[in-house]
Short mmCIF file of C-alpha atoms in Angstrom, two decimals:
data_model
loop_
_atom_site.label_atom_id
_atom_site.label_comp_id
_atom_site.label_asym_id
_atom_site.label_seq_id
_atom_site.Cartn_x
_atom_site.Cartn_y
_atom_site.Cartn_z
CA UNK A 186 30.23 -110.99 -60.11
CA UNK A 187 30.15 -108.62 -57.15
CA UNK A 188 33.29 -106.80 -56.06
CA UNK A 189 33.63 -106.13 -52.33
CA UNK A 190 36.06 -103.56 -50.96
CA UNK A 191 37.17 -102.82 -47.42
CA UNK A 192 38.88 -99.61 -46.39
CA UNK A 193 41.45 -99.51 -43.61
CA UNK A 194 42.48 -103.07 -44.47
CA UNK A 195 45.90 -102.66 -42.86
CA UNK A 196 44.21 -101.96 -39.51
CA UNK A 197 42.88 -104.48 -37.03
CA UNK A 198 39.19 -104.26 -37.92
CA UNK A 199 39.61 -103.83 -41.67
CA UNK A 200 41.86 -106.86 -41.96
CA UNK A 201 39.39 -108.95 -39.98
CA UNK A 202 36.55 -107.88 -42.27
CA UNK A 203 38.56 -109.07 -45.27
CA UNK A 204 39.29 -112.35 -43.49
CA UNK A 205 35.60 -112.76 -42.66
CA UNK A 206 34.55 -112.13 -46.27
CA UNK A 207 36.90 -114.88 -47.38
CA UNK A 208 35.76 -117.23 -44.62
CA UNK A 209 32.14 -116.70 -45.65
CA UNK A 210 32.81 -117.69 -49.24
CA UNK A 211 33.78 -114.56 -51.11
CA UNK A 212 36.35 -115.31 -53.78
CA UNK A 213 39.69 -113.58 -53.20
CA UNK A 214 39.45 -112.30 -56.77
CA UNK A 215 36.29 -110.43 -55.81
CA UNK A 216 37.75 -108.73 -52.72
CA UNK A 217 39.66 -105.43 -52.69
CA UNK A 218 41.71 -104.53 -49.61
CA UNK A 219 42.25 -100.76 -49.48
CA UNK A 220 45.06 -99.62 -47.23
CA UNK A 221 47.18 -96.58 -46.56
CA UNK A 222 50.12 -98.88 -45.84
CA UNK A 223 49.86 -101.58 -48.48
CA UNK A 224 53.02 -103.35 -47.27
CA UNK A 225 51.03 -104.51 -44.24
CA UNK A 226 48.60 -106.47 -46.42
CA UNK A 227 51.00 -108.09 -48.85
CA UNK A 228 50.00 -111.47 -47.42
CA UNK A 229 46.43 -110.83 -48.58
CA UNK A 230 47.71 -110.10 -52.07
CA UNK A 231 49.55 -113.42 -51.98
CA UNK A 232 46.19 -115.09 -51.33
CA UNK A 233 44.64 -113.51 -54.41
CA UNK A 234 43.04 -110.43 -52.83
CA UNK A 235 43.44 -107.20 -54.81
CA UNK A 236 45.38 -104.67 -52.75
CA UNK A 237 45.05 -100.97 -53.53
CA UNK A 238 46.42 -97.83 -51.95
CA UNK A 239 43.83 -95.50 -50.52
CA UNK A 240 44.19 -92.57 -48.13
CA UNK A 241 41.12 -90.92 -46.60
CA UNK A 242 42.78 -87.52 -47.04
CA UNK A 243 43.64 -88.09 -50.74
CA UNK A 244 40.52 -88.08 -52.96
CA UNK A 245 42.50 -89.05 -56.07
CA UNK A 246 43.78 -92.18 -54.35
CA UNK A 247 40.23 -93.04 -53.31
CA UNK A 248 38.97 -92.70 -56.88
CA UNK A 249 41.57 -95.23 -58.03
CA UNK A 250 40.98 -97.52 -55.08
CA UNK A 251 37.22 -97.70 -55.60
CA UNK A 252 37.20 -98.21 -59.36
CA UNK A 253 34.91 -101.12 -60.21
CA UNK A 254 33.78 -101.66 -56.61
CA UNK A 255 30.16 -102.70 -56.08
CA UNK A 256 29.94 -102.90 -52.28
CA UNK A 257 32.13 -101.06 -49.80
CA UNK A 258 32.84 -101.40 -46.09
CA UNK A 259 33.90 -98.00 -44.81
CA UNK A 260 35.87 -98.63 -41.64
CA UNK A 261 35.87 -95.52 -39.49
CA UNK A 262 39.23 -93.77 -39.35
CA UNK A 263 41.46 -93.60 -36.30
CA UNK A 264 42.28 -89.88 -36.32
CA UNK A 265 39.82 -88.35 -33.87
CA UNK A 266 38.87 -84.86 -34.99
CA UNK A 267 39.61 -85.59 -38.65
CA UNK A 268 37.19 -88.41 -39.32
CA UNK A 269 34.07 -86.56 -40.46
CA UNK A 270 35.98 -84.91 -43.31
CA UNK A 271 37.89 -88.11 -44.12
CA UNK A 272 34.73 -90.20 -44.26
CA UNK A 273 33.03 -87.58 -46.43
CA UNK A 274 35.92 -87.95 -48.86
CA UNK A 275 35.33 -91.69 -49.07
CA UNK A 276 31.57 -91.30 -49.54
CA UNK A 277 32.08 -88.77 -52.33
CA UNK A 278 34.58 -91.04 -54.06
CA UNK A 279 32.19 -93.98 -53.68
CA UNK A 280 29.47 -91.95 -55.40
CA UNK A 281 31.82 -91.06 -58.24
CA UNK A 282 32.79 -94.74 -58.59
CA UNK A 283 29.19 -95.90 -58.73
CA UNK A 284 29.38 -98.02 -55.57
CA UNK A 285 25.97 -99.64 -55.12
CA UNK A 286 26.01 -100.30 -51.36
CA UNK A 287 28.02 -99.10 -48.40
CA UNK A 288 28.44 -100.47 -44.88
CA UNK A 289 29.74 -98.08 -42.23
CA UNK A 290 31.15 -98.89 -38.78
CA UNK A 291 29.60 -96.30 -36.48
CA UNK A 292 29.20 -96.28 -32.67
CA UNK A 293 26.48 -97.56 -30.38
CA UNK A 294 23.64 -95.07 -29.94
CA UNK A 295 25.31 -92.53 -32.20
CA UNK A 296 22.25 -90.29 -32.30
CA UNK A 297 21.54 -90.29 -28.56
CA UNK A 298 24.82 -90.77 -26.68
CA UNK A 299 26.93 -88.16 -24.91
CA UNK A 300 30.04 -90.19 -25.81
CA UNK A 301 32.49 -87.63 -27.24
CA UNK A 302 33.49 -90.10 -29.95
CA UNK A 303 29.98 -90.07 -31.39
CA UNK A 304 29.80 -86.67 -33.09
CA UNK A 305 32.00 -87.65 -36.04
CA UNK A 306 30.15 -90.92 -36.47
CA UNK A 307 26.80 -89.14 -36.50
CA UNK A 308 28.13 -86.63 -39.03
CA UNK A 309 29.13 -89.57 -41.23
CA UNK A 310 25.70 -91.17 -40.85
CA UNK A 311 24.14 -87.86 -41.97
CA UNK A 312 26.51 -87.68 -44.94
CA UNK A 313 25.48 -91.17 -45.95
CA UNK A 314 21.80 -90.31 -45.62
CA UNK A 315 22.37 -87.35 -47.93
CA UNK A 316 24.30 -89.42 -50.46
CA UNK A 317 22.89 -91.49 -53.31
CA UNK A 318 24.30 -94.75 -51.92
CA UNK A 319 22.07 -97.13 -49.92
CA UNK A 320 23.88 -97.69 -46.64
CA UNK A 321 23.86 -100.10 -43.73
CA UNK A 322 24.94 -98.55 -40.44
CA UNK A 323 26.62 -100.84 -37.94
CA UNK A 324 26.70 -99.03 -34.61
CA UNK A 325 29.45 -100.97 -32.92
CA UNK A 326 29.63 -101.09 -29.15
CA UNK A 327 32.88 -101.18 -27.20
CA UNK A 328 35.59 -103.65 -28.18
CA UNK A 329 36.67 -106.19 -25.58
CA UNK A 330 40.20 -105.44 -26.78
CA UNK A 331 39.89 -101.94 -25.31
CA UNK A 332 40.20 -103.69 -21.96
CA UNK A 333 42.09 -106.91 -22.68
CA UNK A 334 44.86 -104.84 -24.24
CA UNK A 335 45.49 -103.39 -20.77
CA UNK A 336 45.75 -106.74 -19.02
CA UNK A 337 49.45 -106.38 -18.21
CA UNK A 338 48.80 -102.96 -16.65
CA UNK A 339 45.97 -104.35 -14.55
CA UNK A 340 48.24 -107.10 -13.27
CA UNK A 341 51.14 -104.71 -12.60
CA UNK A 342 49.05 -102.11 -10.76
CA UNK A 343 46.50 -104.45 -9.24
CA UNK A 344 43.77 -102.09 -10.38
CA UNK A 345 41.17 -101.68 -13.09
CA UNK A 346 40.64 -97.92 -12.88
CA UNK A 347 37.49 -96.33 -14.23
CA UNK A 348 34.74 -93.80 -13.75
CA UNK A 349 31.81 -95.88 -14.91
CA UNK A 350 29.84 -95.85 -11.66
CA UNK A 351 29.27 -99.59 -11.77
CA UNK A 352 27.39 -99.37 -15.06
CA UNK A 353 27.17 -102.29 -17.44
CA UNK A 354 29.06 -102.36 -20.74
CA UNK A 355 27.95 -104.51 -23.69
CA UNK A 356 31.18 -105.30 -25.52
CA UNK A 357 32.26 -107.80 -28.14
CA UNK A 358 35.49 -108.93 -29.72
CA UNK A 359 36.76 -107.03 -32.73
CA UNK A 360 36.38 -110.23 -34.74
CA UNK A 361 32.66 -110.33 -33.88
CA UNK A 362 32.11 -106.85 -35.27
CA UNK A 363 34.23 -107.65 -38.33
CA UNK A 364 32.15 -110.71 -39.11
CA UNK A 365 28.99 -108.62 -38.82
CA UNK A 366 30.40 -106.15 -41.35
CA UNK A 367 31.19 -109.00 -43.74
CA UNK A 368 27.66 -110.36 -43.38
CA UNK A 369 26.21 -106.90 -44.01
CA UNK A 370 28.30 -106.60 -47.18
CA UNK A 371 27.26 -110.00 -48.45
CA UNK A 372 23.54 -109.81 -47.70
CA UNK A 373 20.97 -107.88 -49.72
CA UNK A 374 19.29 -105.84 -46.97
CA UNK A 375 19.76 -102.09 -47.35
CA UNK A 376 19.10 -99.04 -45.22
CA UNK A 377 19.33 -100.79 -41.86
CA UNK A 378 20.74 -99.40 -38.64
CA UNK A 379 22.01 -102.06 -36.27
CA UNK A 380 22.82 -101.37 -32.62
CA UNK A 381 25.56 -103.91 -31.88
CA UNK A 382 26.82 -105.15 -28.54
CA UNK A 383 27.88 -108.36 -26.92
CA UNK A 384 28.68 -109.75 -23.51
CA UNK A 385 27.48 -107.48 -20.67
CA UNK A 386 29.74 -106.82 -17.71
CA UNK A 387 30.90 -104.20 -15.22
CA UNK A 388 34.48 -103.20 -14.56
CA UNK A 389 34.22 -105.19 -11.32
CA UNK A 390 33.49 -108.26 -13.45
CA UNK A 391 36.44 -107.37 -15.66
CA UNK A 392 38.77 -107.11 -12.65
CA UNK A 393 37.64 -110.53 -11.43
CA UNK A 394 38.25 -112.15 -14.81
CA UNK A 395 41.63 -110.43 -15.11
CA UNK A 396 42.64 -111.74 -11.68
CA UNK A 397 41.60 -115.27 -12.61
CA UNK A 398 43.46 -115.18 -15.91
CA UNK A 399 46.70 -113.67 -14.59
CA UNK A 400 46.84 -115.00 -11.05
CA UNK A 401 47.41 -111.43 -9.82
CA UNK A 402 45.37 -109.62 -7.20
CA UNK A 403 43.29 -107.16 -9.21
CA UNK A 404 40.38 -105.02 -8.02
CA UNK A 405 38.23 -102.37 -9.63
CA UNK A 406 38.67 -98.80 -8.42
CA UNK A 407 35.82 -96.47 -9.37
CA UNK A 408 36.55 -92.74 -9.27
CA UNK A 409 34.91 -89.57 -10.53
CA UNK A 410 35.28 -88.50 -14.14
CA UNK A 411 37.29 -85.51 -12.92
CA UNK A 412 39.66 -87.72 -10.94
CA UNK A 413 40.10 -90.05 -13.90
CA UNK A 414 41.01 -87.09 -16.09
CA UNK A 415 43.54 -85.94 -13.49
CA UNK A 416 45.07 -89.41 -13.42
CA UNK A 417 45.42 -89.33 -17.19
CA UNK A 418 47.16 -85.96 -16.92
CA UNK A 419 49.52 -87.38 -14.30
CA UNK A 420 50.74 -89.96 -16.81
CA UNK A 421 51.37 -87.33 -19.49
CA UNK A 422 48.12 -86.62 -21.32
CA UNK A 423 47.31 -83.06 -22.33
CA UNK A 424 44.40 -81.72 -20.24
CA UNK A 425 41.98 -81.55 -23.18
CA UNK A 426 42.82 -85.07 -24.29
CA UNK A 427 42.54 -86.38 -20.74
CA UNK A 428 39.11 -84.80 -20.32
CA UNK A 429 37.98 -86.26 -23.65
CA UNK A 430 38.87 -89.84 -22.75
CA UNK A 431 37.56 -89.54 -19.20
CA UNK A 432 34.25 -88.32 -20.60
CA UNK A 433 33.85 -91.67 -22.33
CA UNK A 434 33.66 -93.33 -18.92
CA UNK A 435 31.11 -90.68 -18.01
CA UNK A 436 28.96 -91.80 -20.93
CA UNK A 437 29.38 -95.43 -19.85
CA UNK A 438 28.13 -94.44 -16.39
CA UNK A 439 24.94 -93.22 -18.10
CA UNK A 440 24.44 -96.64 -19.68
CA UNK A 441 25.39 -95.42 -23.15
CA UNK A 442 27.70 -98.31 -24.04
CA UNK A 443 25.21 -100.91 -22.89
CA UNK A 444 22.50 -102.57 -24.96
CA UNK A 445 20.31 -105.63 -24.74
CA UNK A 446 20.13 -105.81 -28.54
CA UNK A 447 20.86 -109.27 -29.96
CA UNK A 448 21.53 -107.85 -33.42
CA UNK A 449 25.24 -108.73 -33.40
CA UNK A 450 24.69 -112.39 -32.51
CA UNK A 451 21.79 -112.54 -34.96
CA UNK A 452 23.92 -111.18 -37.79
CA UNK A 453 26.87 -113.50 -37.25
CA UNK A 454 24.73 -116.52 -36.40
CA UNK A 455 26.52 -117.39 -33.18
CA UNK A 456 26.98 -116.07 -29.64
CA UNK A 457 29.39 -113.18 -29.28
CA UNK A 458 32.73 -113.73 -27.55
CA UNK A 459 32.37 -114.04 -23.75
CA UNK A 460 34.41 -111.72 -21.56
CA UNK A 461 36.12 -114.64 -19.81
CA UNK A 462 37.27 -116.12 -23.12
CA UNK A 463 38.65 -112.81 -24.35
CA UNK A 464 40.54 -112.15 -21.12
CA UNK A 465 41.93 -115.68 -21.00
CA UNK A 466 43.11 -115.44 -24.60
CA UNK A 467 44.84 -112.12 -23.91
CA UNK A 468 46.57 -113.63 -20.89
CA UNK A 469 47.92 -116.48 -23.03
CA UNK A 470 49.14 -114.16 -25.81
#
């Protein structure tokens, strides 16, 4: 019997990984959902999944959460600036627990991109390489939800604002990436690095799909990275934070969130979610 654990199970991606494990035949009794807020995953416990408390900043809680775990999906944390240390805590606890394999959700092109989100992911990849645990690195591209979650704003303002310079983005639905993580946990391959991306589009394409789905007049407005940062400041962001998030669009403009890799579709055994489908589903929600 193999025991599979997923960290961050009360978050969007972690929960979907658990769901994908179950959908792909893992027994609920063999799945451990680790969450900082266990109340959010009580429904999983009702289905027979073991629910354990685990906090990336609390090594003792991680030791208890990982007891008896054979394979672990480490879902990257959400606290930018804290994640390298938090992930190191999980890796150390996994070593102490004797975890045999680990799957980590990194970012596309982690070792080459200028994306300011990448540094903590790369630090985690290095920590895994230095650990005793064989690891599979899933370098996730952008989530379609990063854009579909703003659909109401696009319709209200009539604008998809960005500083991507017309560059292409290879994005997939969160559920696509979650299914890939479940497959990576279930399969026997070790030591692989997968560059994952899905449907390729520009923000002009996104604006067109958003207009179709909402019936609103929506166009893409491309500005400089500096102007985008100023716009973020105008709506209340601190200057440093605004510059950080605007720099992501700068990395997109360099092609750093684009890939022609088919690894994601190959892993999940189906095409990734099309942009039009994701936008239409968000409009119906």
